mmCIF file of C-alpha atoms in Angstrom:
data_model
loop_
_atom_site.group_PDB
_atom_site.id
_atom_site.type_symbol
_atom_site.label_atom_id
_atom_site.label_comp_id
_atom_site.label_asym_id
_atom_site.label_seq_id
_atom_site.Cartn_x
_atom_site.Cartn_y
_atom_site.Cartn_z
ATOM 1 C CA UNK H 1 105.411 28.645 127.549
ATOM 2 C CA UNK H 2 104.823 25.968 130.102
ATOM 3 C CA UNK H 3 106.250 24.608 133.367
ATOM 4 C CA UNK H 4 106.823 20.871 132.790
ATOM 5 C CA UNK H 5 106.952 20.136 136.538
ATOM 6 C CA UNK H 6 103.203 20.654 136.870
ATOM 7 C CA UNK H 7 102.435 17.902 134.355
ATOM 8 C CA UNK H 8 103.976 15.144 136.464
ATOM 9 C CA UNK H 9 102.839 16.042 139.986
ATOM 10 C CA UNK H 10 99.349 14.427 139.939
ATOM 11 C CA UNK H 11 100.832 11.125 138.718
ATOM 12 C CA UNK H 12 103.310 11.086 141.608
ATOM 13 C CA UNK H 13 100.388 10.201 143.903
ATOM 14 C CA UNK H 14 98.932 7.407 141.775
ATOM 15 C CA UNK H 15 100.176 4.780 144.241
ATOM 16 C CA UNK H 16 98.830 6.577 147.307
ATOM 17 C CA UNK H 17 95.377 5.584 148.526
ATOM 18 C CA UNK H 18 94.694 8.500 150.879
ATOM 19 C CA UNK H 19 96.467 11.852 151.153
ATOM 20 C CA UNK H 20 95.817 13.592 154.462
ATOM 21 C CA UNK H 21 97.053 17.139 155.102
ATOM 22 C CA UNK H 22 97.344 17.858 158.818
ATOM 23 C CA UNK H 23 96.757 21.567 158.875
ATOM 24 C CA UNK H 24 95.800 24.529 161.014
ATOM 25 C CA UNK H 25 95.104 28.186 160.543
ATOM 26 C CA UNK H 26 97.404 28.896 163.475
ATOM 27 C CA UNK H 27 100.929 27.891 164.452
ATOM 28 C CA UNK H 28 101.833 26.294 167.773
ATOM 29 C CA UNK H 29 98.746 24.083 168.042
ATOM 30 C CA UNK H 30 100.691 20.811 167.927
ATOM 31 C CA UNK H 31 100.094 20.084 164.272
ATOM 32 C CA UNK H 32 103.457 18.396 163.689
ATOM 33 C CA UNK H 33 103.099 16.250 166.810
ATOM 34 C CA UNK H 34 99.630 15.157 165.673
ATOM 35 C CA UNK H 35 100.932 14.454 162.147
ATOM 36 C CA UNK H 36 103.795 12.283 163.421
ATOM 37 C CA UNK H 37 101.656 10.427 165.996
ATOM 38 C CA UNK H 38 98.979 9.828 163.354
ATOM 39 C CA UNK H 39 101.535 8.510 160.855
ATOM 40 C CA UNK H 40 103.155 6.213 163.447
ATOM 41 C CA UNK H 41 99.823 4.881 164.718
ATOM 42 C CA UNK H 42 98.553 4.137 161.214
ATOM 43 C CA UNK H 43 101.853 2.386 160.516
ATOM 44 C CA UNK H 44 101.448 0.348 163.716
ATOM 45 C CA UNK H 45 98.162 -1.003 162.320
ATOM 46 C CA UNK H 46 100.050 -2.539 159.382
ATOM 47 C CA UNK H 47 99.385 0.273 156.928
ATOM 48 C CA UNK H 48 102.019 1.516 154.522
ATOM 49 C CA UNK H 49 102.503 5.148 155.493
ATOM 50 C CA UNK H 50 104.436 8.121 154.144
ATOM 51 C CA UNK H 51 105.139 11.375 155.951
ATOM 52 C CA UNK H 52 105.843 14.595 154.043
ATOM 53 C CA UNK H 53 106.944 17.692 155.953
ATOM 54 C CA UNK H 54 105.975 20.775 153.959
ATOM 55 C CA UNK H 55 106.732 23.276 156.687
ATOM 56 C CA UNK H 56 109.888 24.458 154.898
ATOM 57 C CA UNK H 57 110.735 27.422 157.099
ATOM 58 C CA UNK H 58 110.172 25.583 160.407
ATOM 59 C CA UNK H 59 110.388 21.843 159.734
ATOM 60 C CA UNK H 60 110.089 19.831 162.943
ATOM 61 C CA UNK H 61 108.907 16.295 162.168
ATOM 62 C CA UNK H 62 112.539 15.126 161.900
ATOM 63 C CA UNK H 63 113.134 16.438 165.430
ATOM 64 C CA UNK H 64 110.078 14.586 166.763
ATOM 65 C CA UNK H 65 111.169 11.400 165.002
ATOM 66 C CA UNK H 66 114.800 11.789 166.060
ATOM 67 C CA UNK H 67 115.686 11.270 162.395
ATOM 68 C CA UNK H 68 119.197 12.331 161.471
ATOM 69 C CA UNK H 69 121.481 11.847 158.494
ATOM 70 C CA UNK H 70 118.757 10.610 156.147
ATOM 71 C CA UNK H 71 119.193 11.132 152.434
ATOM 72 C CA UNK H 72 116.840 10.161 149.600
ATOM 73 C CA UNK H 73 117.936 7.663 147.004
ATOM 74 C CA UNK H 74 118.130 8.639 143.357
ATOM 75 C CA UNK H 75 116.149 6.483 140.973
ATOM 76 C CA UNK H 76 114.537 8.282 138.040
ATOM 77 C CA UNK H 77 113.630 10.977 140.548
ATOM 78 C CA UNK H 78 114.118 10.472 144.257
ATOM 79 C CA UNK H 79 112.846 7.831 146.652
ATOM 80 C CA UNK H 80 112.155 8.968 150.229
ATOM 81 C CA UNK H 81 114.303 7.364 152.925
ATOM 82 C CA UNK H 82 112.565 5.190 155.531
ATOM 83 C CA UNK H 83 112.580 5.979 159.243
ATOM 84 C CA UNK H 84 110.442 4.304 161.931
ATOM 85 C CA UNK H 85 108.768 2.368 159.115
ATOM 86 C CA UNK H 86 107.630 5.607 157.446
ATOM 87 C CA UNK H 87 108.635 6.768 153.952
ATOM 88 C CA UNK H 88 109.820 10.161 155.005
ATOM 89 C CA UNK H 89 110.365 13.306 152.967
ATOM 90 C CA UNK H 90 111.440 16.666 154.346
ATOM 91 C CA UNK H 91 113.356 19.694 153.129
ATOM 92 C CA UNK H 92 115.921 18.978 155.865
ATOM 93 C CA UNK H 93 117.276 16.181 153.664
ATOM 94 C CA UNK H 94 118.636 19.034 151.540
ATOM 95 C CA UNK H 95 118.944 21.991 153.916
ATOM 96 C CA UNK H 96 120.931 20.067 156.545
ATOM 97 C CA UNK H 97 118.851 21.787 159.227
ATOM 98 C CA UNK H 98 120.201 25.234 158.309
ATOM 99 C CA UNK H 99 117.735 28.165 158.183
ATOM 100 C CA UNK H 100 115.641 28.164 154.980
ATOM 101 C CA UNK H 101 114.741 31.836 154.364
ATOM 102 C CA UNK H 102 112.240 31.623 151.513
ATOM 103 C CA UNK H 103 109.834 34.258 150.244
ATOM 104 C CA UNK H 104 106.404 33.186 149.019
ATOM 105 C CA UNK H 105 107.215 32.505 145.376
ATOM 106 C CA UNK H 106 110.436 30.675 146.290
ATOM 107 C CA UNK H 107 108.602 28.570 148.891
ATOM 108 C CA UNK H 108 106.009 27.722 146.278
ATOM 109 C CA UNK H 109 108.704 26.758 143.749
ATOM 110 C CA UNK H 110 110.452 24.574 146.319
ATOM 111 C CA UNK H 111 107.185 22.762 147.084
ATOM 112 C CA UNK H 112 106.507 22.199 143.378
ATOM 113 C CA UNK H 113 110.049 20.921 142.905
ATOM 114 C CA UNK H 114 109.831 18.491 145.808
ATOM 115 C CA UNK H 115 106.426 17.179 144.715
ATOM 116 C CA UNK H 116 107.670 16.741 141.133
ATOM 117 C CA UNK H 117 110.819 14.776 141.957
ATOM 118 C CA UNK H 118 109.549 12.557 144.790
ATOM 119 C CA UNK H 119 108.425 9.083 143.778
ATOM 120 C CA UNK H 120 106.255 7.621 146.530
ATOM 121 C CA UNK H 121 106.018 3.869 146.728
ATOM 122 C CA UNK H 122 102.648 2.198 147.205
ATOM 123 C CA UNK H 123 101.116 3.774 150.300
ATOM 124 C CA UNK H 124 97.850 3.398 152.198
ATOM 125 C CA UNK H 125 98.286 6.856 153.700
ATOM 126 C CA UNK H 126 100.453 9.871 152.985
ATOM 127 C CA UNK H 127 100.365 12.252 155.933
ATOM 128 C CA UNK H 128 101.422 15.821 155.131
ATOM 129 C CA UNK H 129 102.560 18.144 157.900
ATOM 130 C CA UNK H 130 101.472 21.519 156.552
ATOM 131 C CA UNK H 131 102.830 24.931 157.493
ATOM 132 C CA UNK H 132 100.295 27.021 159.435
ATOM 133 C CA UNK H 133 97.894 29.378 157.744
ATOM 134 C CA UNK H 134 96.276 29.692 154.351
ATOM 135 C CA UNK H 135 99.303 30.941 152.413
ATOM 136 C CA UNK H 136 101.314 29.515 149.541
ATOM 137 C CA UNK H 137 101.685 25.937 150.759
ATOM 138 C CA UNK H 138 97.966 25.476 151.426
ATOM 139 C CA UNK H 139 96.993 27.073 148.117
ATOM 140 C CA UNK H 140 99.579 24.951 146.258
ATOM 141 C CA UNK H 141 98.218 21.789 147.837
ATOM 142 C CA UNK H 142 94.663 22.684 146.813
ATOM 143 C CA UNK H 143 95.901 23.390 143.287
ATOM 144 C CA UNK H 144 98.259 20.477 142.786
ATOM 145 C CA UNK H 145 97.318 17.446 144.867
ATOM 146 C CA UNK H 146 94.458 15.346 143.653
ATOM 147 C CA UNK H 147 92.224 13.698 146.287
ATOM 148 C CA UNK H 148 93.718 15.681 149.182
ATOM 149 C CA UNK H 149 91.754 15.592 152.458
ATOM 150 C CA UNK H 150 92.308 17.887 155.433
ATOM 151 C CA UNK H 151 92.553 17.012 159.087
ATOM 152 C CA UNK H 152 92.504 20.309 160.939
ATOM 153 C CA UNK H 153 94.063 20.919 164.347
ATOM 154 C CA UNK H 154 92.996 23.606 166.791
ATOM 155 C CA UNK H 155 93.413 24.249 170.512
ATOM 156 C CA UNK H 156 90.664 25.341 172.922
ATOM 157 C CA UNK H 157 91.915 28.937 172.511
ATOM 158 C CA UNK H 158 89.505 31.295 170.808
ATOM 159 C CA UNK H 159 92.497 32.857 169.027
ATOM 160 C CA UNK H 160 93.505 29.528 167.491
ATOM 161 C CA UNK H 161 89.938 28.668 166.573
ATOM 162 C CA UNK H 162 89.331 32.018 164.809
ATOM 163 C CA UNK H 163 92.180 31.208 162.386
ATOM 164 C CA UNK H 164 91.079 27.587 162.079
ATOM 165 C CA UNK H 165 87.543 28.708 161.229
ATOM 166 C CA UNK H 166 88.930 30.726 158.290
ATOM 167 C CA UNK H 167 90.816 27.687 157.020
ATOM 168 C CA UNK H 168 87.657 25.562 157.316
ATOM 169 C CA UNK H 169 85.584 28.154 155.440
ATOM 170 C CA UNK H 170 88.217 28.299 152.663
ATOM 171 C CA UNK H 171 88.247 24.506 152.340
ATOM 172 C CA UNK H 172 84.447 24.336 152.364
ATOM 173 C CA UNK H 173 84.222 27.057 149.706
ATOM 174 C CA UNK H 174 86.721 25.189 147.539
ATOM 175 C CA UNK H 175 84.838 21.906 148.101
ATOM 176 C CA UNK H 176 87.937 20.204 149.514
ATOM 177 C CA UNK H 177 87.129 17.187 151.732
ATOM 178 C CA UNK H 178 87.598 17.904 155.447
ATOM 179 C CA UNK H 179 87.948 14.786 157.584
ATOM 180 C CA UNK H 180 87.289 16.882 160.667
ATOM 181 C CA UNK H 181 88.803 18.951 163.449
ATOM 182 C CA UNK H 182 90.937 17.773 166.365
ATOM 183 C CA UNK H 183 90.980 19.868 169.543
ATOM 184 C CA UNK H 184 94.506 19.559 170.921
ATOM 185 C CA UNK H 185 96.102 20.585 174.244
ATOM 186 C CA UNK H 186 92.830 20.465 176.180
ATOM 187 C CA UNK H 187 93.308 21.245 179.875
ATOM 188 C CA UNK H 188 89.663 21.529 180.887
ATOM 189 C CA UNK H 189 87.053 19.890 178.673
ATOM 190 C CA UNK H 190 84.254 22.171 177.482
ATOM 191 C CA UNK H 191 81.917 21.911 174.500
ATOM 192 C CA UNK H 192 82.723 25.366 173.163
ATOM 193 C CA UNK H 193 84.978 24.368 170.225
ATOM 194 C CA UNK H 194 82.841 21.323 169.450
ATOM 195 C CA UNK H 195 79.751 23.520 169.184
ATOM 196 C CA UNK H 196 81.557 26.096 167.027
ATOM 197 C CA UNK H 197 82.727 23.371 164.641
ATOM 198 C CA UNK H 198 79.253 21.864 164.402
ATOM 199 C CA UNK H 199 77.843 25.353 163.796
ATOM 200 C CA UNK H 200 79.813 25.664 160.545
ATOM 201 C CA UNK H 201 78.901 22.122 159.526
ATOM 202 C CA UNK H 202 82.242 20.417 160.119
ATOM 203 C CA UNK H 203 83.026 17.240 162.047
ATOM 204 C CA UNK H 204 84.550 17.290 165.538
ATOM 205 C CA UNK H 205 86.928 14.321 165.703
ATOM 206 C CA UNK H 206 87.755 14.522 169.390
ATOM 207 C CA UNK H 207 89.767 16.172 172.131
ATOM 208 C CA UNK H 208 93.389 15.435 172.977
ATOM 209 C CA UNK H 209 94.370 16.239 176.553
ATOM 210 C CA UNK H 210 97.314 18.443 177.324
ATOM 211 C CA UNK H 211 100.037 15.891 178.064
ATOM 212 C CA UNK H 212 103.175 17.190 179.762
ATOM 213 C CA UNK H 213 105.025 13.920 179.053
ATOM 214 C CA UNK H 214 105.075 14.646 175.300
ATOM 215 C CA UNK H 215 107.956 17.144 175.553
ATOM 216 C CA UNK H 216 110.280 14.507 176.990
ATOM 217 C CA UNK H 217 109.311 12.137 174.156
ATOM 218 C CA UNK H 218 110.483 14.488 171.394
ATOM 219 C CA UNK H 219 113.213 12.719 169.465
ATOM 220 C CA UNK H 220 112.186 9.330 170.895
ATOM 221 C CA UNK H 221 109.299 7.797 168.946
ATOM 222 C CA UNK H 222 109.265 4.752 171.242
ATOM 223 C CA UNK H 223 108.594 7.065 174.217
ATOM 224 C CA UNK H 224 106.005 9.023 172.246
ATOM 225 C CA UNK H 225 104.108 5.793 171.651
ATOM 226 C CA UNK H 226 103.793 5.343 175.425
ATOM 227 C CA UNK H 227 102.089 8.716 175.974
ATOM 228 C CA UNK H 228 98.386 9.390 176.512
ATOM 229 C CA UNK H 229 98.696 11.936 173.662
ATOM 230 C CA UNK H 230 99.695 9.152 171.240
ATOM 231 C CA UNK H 231 96.852 6.875 172.355
ATOM 232 C CA UNK H 232 94.321 9.641 171.867
ATOM 233 C CA UNK H 233 95.671 10.439 168.374
ATOM 234 C CA UNK H 234 95.588 6.705 167.630
ATOM 235 C CA UNK H 235 91.885 6.567 168.604
ATOM 236 C CA UNK H 236 91.135 9.523 166.360
ATOM 237 C CA UNK H 237 93.092 7.840 163.563
ATOM 238 C CA UNK H 238 90.899 4.743 163.882
ATOM 239 C CA UNK H 239 87.866 6.868 163.059
ATOM 240 C CA UNK H 240 89.129 8.509 159.899
ATOM 241 C CA UNK Z 1 115.505 19.129 139.445
ATOM 242 C CA UNK Z 2 116.325 15.578 138.691
ATOM 243 C CA UNK Z 3 116.926 14.898 134.992
ATOM 244 C CA UNK Z 4 114.510 11.963 134.745
ATOM 245 C CA UNK Z 5 111.678 13.829 136.486
ATOM 246 C CA UNK Z 6 112.349 16.781 134.224
ATOM 247 C CA UNK Z 7 112.346 14.629 131.084
ATOM 248 C CA UNK Z 8 109.067 13.052 132.202
ATOM 249 C CA UNK Z 9 107.532 16.502 132.650
ATOM 250 C CA UNK Z 10 108.777 17.695 129.262
ATOM 251 C CA UNK Z 11 107.436 14.638 127.429
ATOM 252 C CA UNK Z 12 104.035 14.805 129.177
ATOM 253 C CA UNK Z 13 103.647 18.537 128.550
ATOM 254 C CA UNK Z 14 104.677 18.256 124.884
ATOM 255 C CA UNK Z 15 102.388 15.268 124.361
ATOM 256 C CA UNK Z 16 99.397 17.062 125.899
ATOM 257 C CA UNK Z 17 100.089 20.214 123.855
ATOM 258 C CA UNK Z 18 100.258 18.187 120.640
ATOM 259 C CA UNK Z 19 97.046 16.379 121.510
ATOM 260 C CA UNK Z 20 95.215 19.635 122.285
ATOM 261 C CA UNK Z 21 96.456 21.243 119.042
ATOM 262 C CA UNK Z 22 95.836 18.196 116.848
ATOM 263 C CA UNK Z 23 99.541 17.784 115.999
ATOM 264 C CA UNK Z 24 100.239 14.274 114.716
ATOM 265 C CA UNK Z 25 104.005 14.415 114.582
ATOM 266 C CA UNK Z 26 106.237 16.522 116.806
ATOM 267 C CA UNK Z 27 109.413 17.572 114.988
ATOM 268 C CA UNK Z 28 111.117 19.831 117.530
ATOM 269 C CA UNK Z 29 110.805 20.681 121.223
ATOM 270 C CA UNK Z 30 112.774 23.703 122.410
ATOM 271 C CA UNK Z 31 113.607 23.738 126.100
ATOM 272 C CA UNK Z 32 115.273 26.407 128.259
ATOM 273 C CA UNK Z 33 116.910 25.203 131.455
ATOM 274 C CA UNK Z 34 118.155 27.515 134.178
ATOM 275 C CA UNK Z 35 121.802 26.990 135.145
ATOM 276 C CA UNK Z 36 120.723 26.778 138.793
ATOM 277 C CA UNK Z 37 119.057 23.438 137.977
ATOM 278 C CA UNK Z 38 122.516 22.030 137.150
ATOM 279 C CA UNK Z 39 121.045 19.595 134.708
ATOM 280 C CA UNK Z 40 123.464 17.226 132.978
ATOM 281 C CA UNK Z 41 122.709 17.529 129.277
ATOM 282 C CA UNK Z 42 123.825 13.999 128.495
ATOM 283 C CA UNK Z 43 121.527 12.478 131.132
ATOM 284 C CA UNK Z 44 118.476 14.511 130.147
ATOM 285 C CA UNK Z 45 119.048 13.761 126.456
ATOM 286 C CA UNK Z 46 119.261 10.050 127.270
ATOM 287 C CA UNK Z 47 116.129 10.253 129.456
ATOM 288 C CA UNK Z 48 114.182 12.133 126.765
ATOM 289 C CA UNK Z 49 115.247 9.541 124.227
ATOM 290 C CA UNK Z 50 114.038 6.706 126.471
ATOM 291 C CA UNK Z 51 110.728 8.395 127.250
ATOM 292 C CA UNK Z 52 109.813 9.747 123.798
ATOM 293 C CA UNK Z 53 106.323 8.771 122.622
ATOM 294 C CA UNK Z 54 105.444 7.500 119.101
ATOM 295 C CA UNK Z 55 104.233 11.014 118.238
ATOM 296 C CA UNK Z 56 107.727 12.388 118.914
ATOM 297 C CA UNK Z 57 109.766 9.454 117.572
ATOM 298 C CA UNK Z 58 111.863 11.636 115.271
ATOM 299 C CA UNK Z 59 111.625 14.893 117.262
ATOM 300 C CA UNK Z 60 114.711 16.959 118.003
ATOM 301 C CA UNK Z 61 115.036 18.140 121.587
ATOM 302 C CA UNK Z 62 116.871 21.489 121.538
ATOM 303 C CA UNK Z 63 118.126 22.328 125.031
ATOM 304 C CA UNK Z 64 119.550 25.705 125.970
ATOM 305 C CA UNK Z 65 121.011 26.629 129.364
ATOM 306 C CA UNK Z 66 120.363 30.104 130.793
ATOM 307 C CA UNK Z 67 123.096 31.445 133.134
ATOM 308 C CA UNK Z 68 122.050 31.967 136.762
ATOM 309 C CA UNK Z 69 121.884 35.637 137.791
ATOM 310 C CA UNK Z 70 120.966 37.052 141.179
ATOM 311 C CA UNK Z 71 119.940 40.428 142.553
ATOM 312 C CA UNK Z 72 120.161 41.190 146.263
ATOM 313 C CA UNK Z 73 116.918 42.590 147.654
ATOM 314 C CA UNK Z 74 118.776 44.315 150.474
ATOM 315 C CA UNK Z 75 121.638 46.174 148.695
ATOM 316 C CA UNK Z 76 120.606 45.721 145.011
ATOM 317 C CA UNK Z 77 123.959 44.120 144.134
ATOM 318 C CA UNK Z 78 123.726 41.905 141.059
ATOM 319 C CA UNK Z 79 125.932 38.930 140.392
ATOM 320 C CA UNK Z 80 126.270 35.800 138.315
ATOM 321 C CA UNK Z 81 126.768 32.418 139.894
ATOM 322 C CA UNK Z 82 129.169 29.900 138.530
ATOM 323 C CA UNK Z 83 127.586 26.640 139.634
ATOM 324 C CA UNK Z 84 130.862 24.816 138.945
ATOM 325 C CA UNK Z 85 132.340 26.593 141.964
ATOM 326 C CA UNK Z 86 129.832 25.046 144.384
ATOM 327 C CA UNK Z 87 131.024 22.211 146.620
ATOM 328 C CA UNK Z 88 129.539 18.783 145.934
ATOM 329 C CA UNK Z 89 126.934 18.677 148.732
ATOM 330 C CA UNK Z 90 125.706 22.217 148.125
ATOM 331 C CA UNK Z 91 125.585 21.579 144.399
ATOM 332 C CA UNK Z 92 123.545 18.428 144.923
ATOM 333 C CA UNK Z 93 121.037 20.085 147.286
ATOM 334 C CA UNK Z 94 120.529 22.936 144.788
ATOM 335 C CA UNK Z 95 120.293 20.471 141.911
ATOM 336 C CA UNK Z 96 117.307 18.725 143.529
ATOM 337 C CA UNK Z 97 115.616 21.832 144.998
ATOM 338 C CA UNK Z 98 117.091 25.035 143.457
ATOM 339 C CA UNK Z 99 115.556 27.210 146.220
ATOM 340 C CA UNK Z 100 118.146 25.683 148.538
ATOM 341 C CA UNK Z 101 120.381 28.384 147.003
ATOM 342 C CA UNK Z 102 118.888 30.609 149.719
ATOM 343 C CA UNK Z 103 120.313 28.258 152.346
ATOM 344 C CA UNK Z 104 123.844 28.064 150.993
ATOM 345 C CA UNK Z 105 124.434 31.258 148.989
ATOM 346 C CA UNK Z 106 124.472 34.842 150.266
ATOM 347 C CA UNK Z 107 124.992 38.191 148.552
ATOM 348 C CA UNK Z 108 128.761 38.620 147.955
ATOM 349 C CA UNK Z 109 128.395 42.339 148.739
ATOM 350 C CA UNK Z 110 126.345 42.428 151.974
ATOM 351 C CA UNK Z 111 125.912 38.779 153.004
ATOM 352 C CA UNK Z 112 122.090 38.755 152.844
ATOM 353 C CA UNK Z 113 120.261 35.534 151.902
ATOM 354 C CA UNK Z 114 117.347 37.663 150.646
ATOM 355 C CA UNK Z 115 118.071 37.727 146.922
ATOM 356 C CA UNK Z 116 116.098 37.205 143.785
ATOM 357 C CA UNK Z 117 117.017 34.709 141.096
ATOM 358 C CA UNK Z 118 116.525 37.055 138.143
ATOM 359 C CA UNK Z 119 117.567 34.533 135.479
ATOM 360 C CA UNK Z 120 118.504 30.909 135.269
ATOM 361 C CA UNK Z 121 115.934 29.292 137.539
ATOM 362 C CA UNK Z 122 113.400 26.814 136.269
ATOM 363 C CA UNK Z 123 112.645 24.966 133.095
ATOM 364 C CA UNK Z 124 110.400 26.102 130.275
ATOM 365 C CA UNK Z 125 109.128 24.572 127.113
ATOM 366 C CA UNK Z 126 109.731 27.460 124.735
ATOM 367 C CA UNK Z 127 108.219 26.018 121.579
ATOM 368 C CA UNK Z 128 106.935 22.833 120.050
ATOM 369 C CA UNK Z 129 107.009 22.349 116.296
ATOM 370 C CA UNK Z 130 105.129 19.657 114.477
ATOM 371 C CA UNK Z 131 103.044 18.542 111.555
ATOM 372 C CA UNK Z 132 99.366 17.826 111.133
ATOM 373 C CA UNK Z 133 98.302 15.098 108.711
ATOM 374 C CA UNK Z 134 96.643 16.383 105.548
#
């Protein structure tokens, strides 16, 4: 007759002021890095911040954060563990970093389950690291999360932007708020992507330079915070 | 799924259904729970009792568990899982997110993790009985 999980999901976000999905039509554009840097920089400005990794088949925020051995607490549902000052929820708490081979319907069920059991404390921001594309996870978020806003990541590549454009059109059609688009991994600044984004009536939030020092900072948030990449994400975060 | 979250979902869904249908007093809520959820009946009954609304103050919560059955998509082998045989950590991961079965369980015939949970996954409200005031 009815799935009781769906009835409780909207209420799980009652204590969260803003819910920002960091998303992209394409994989490999640095979405997870942007999501983590954004969460850390908002936290550094005295906000209460949560980070939810919904990329179940390729979760990576725990690797960026160097977070190991975390396990949620049980209290009438589950409370996310805290790492680097962030309330942090990821499937790796349960998969122990083993492969998670899920087909569409199973992935969707796992997302619903996680959203239904997780009790977020009072947060100024919940940053969601989305899987790439416009598949199950994106559609579930549009269906289930009230007040969700999208921050979309692209690279200067025309291939990345073509997929990002489709995501933007979908979000516009569904009247979902789009904070804007970040152009990541920029080697040579041009106005091409900016113009394309303006052409479809979206907001260009800024360019983030390709920063070779980021790779060495993976697993070390304190090093990440010293990178130019982090500072540029921080500046973008100030404008959202 | 966690028992308290589940109980919350059941109570909210039943309450909304009763409101939509103009039912003033709920007398029975029938719930089917997949074995894969590994829900402790005592805990969920306690949680439902704590969370029941005035409209369901004397309602009976009838809970039935459906055994977990799997079918391998690769070799078509079908099997039944005995969740009591799972080790503690695996059992706990599957309890919270049942799809974690695909991480820890493989087809006993061919070893593939690509199987379908044909029965015993999820929770459904099967029926709600109640009375309308004259």
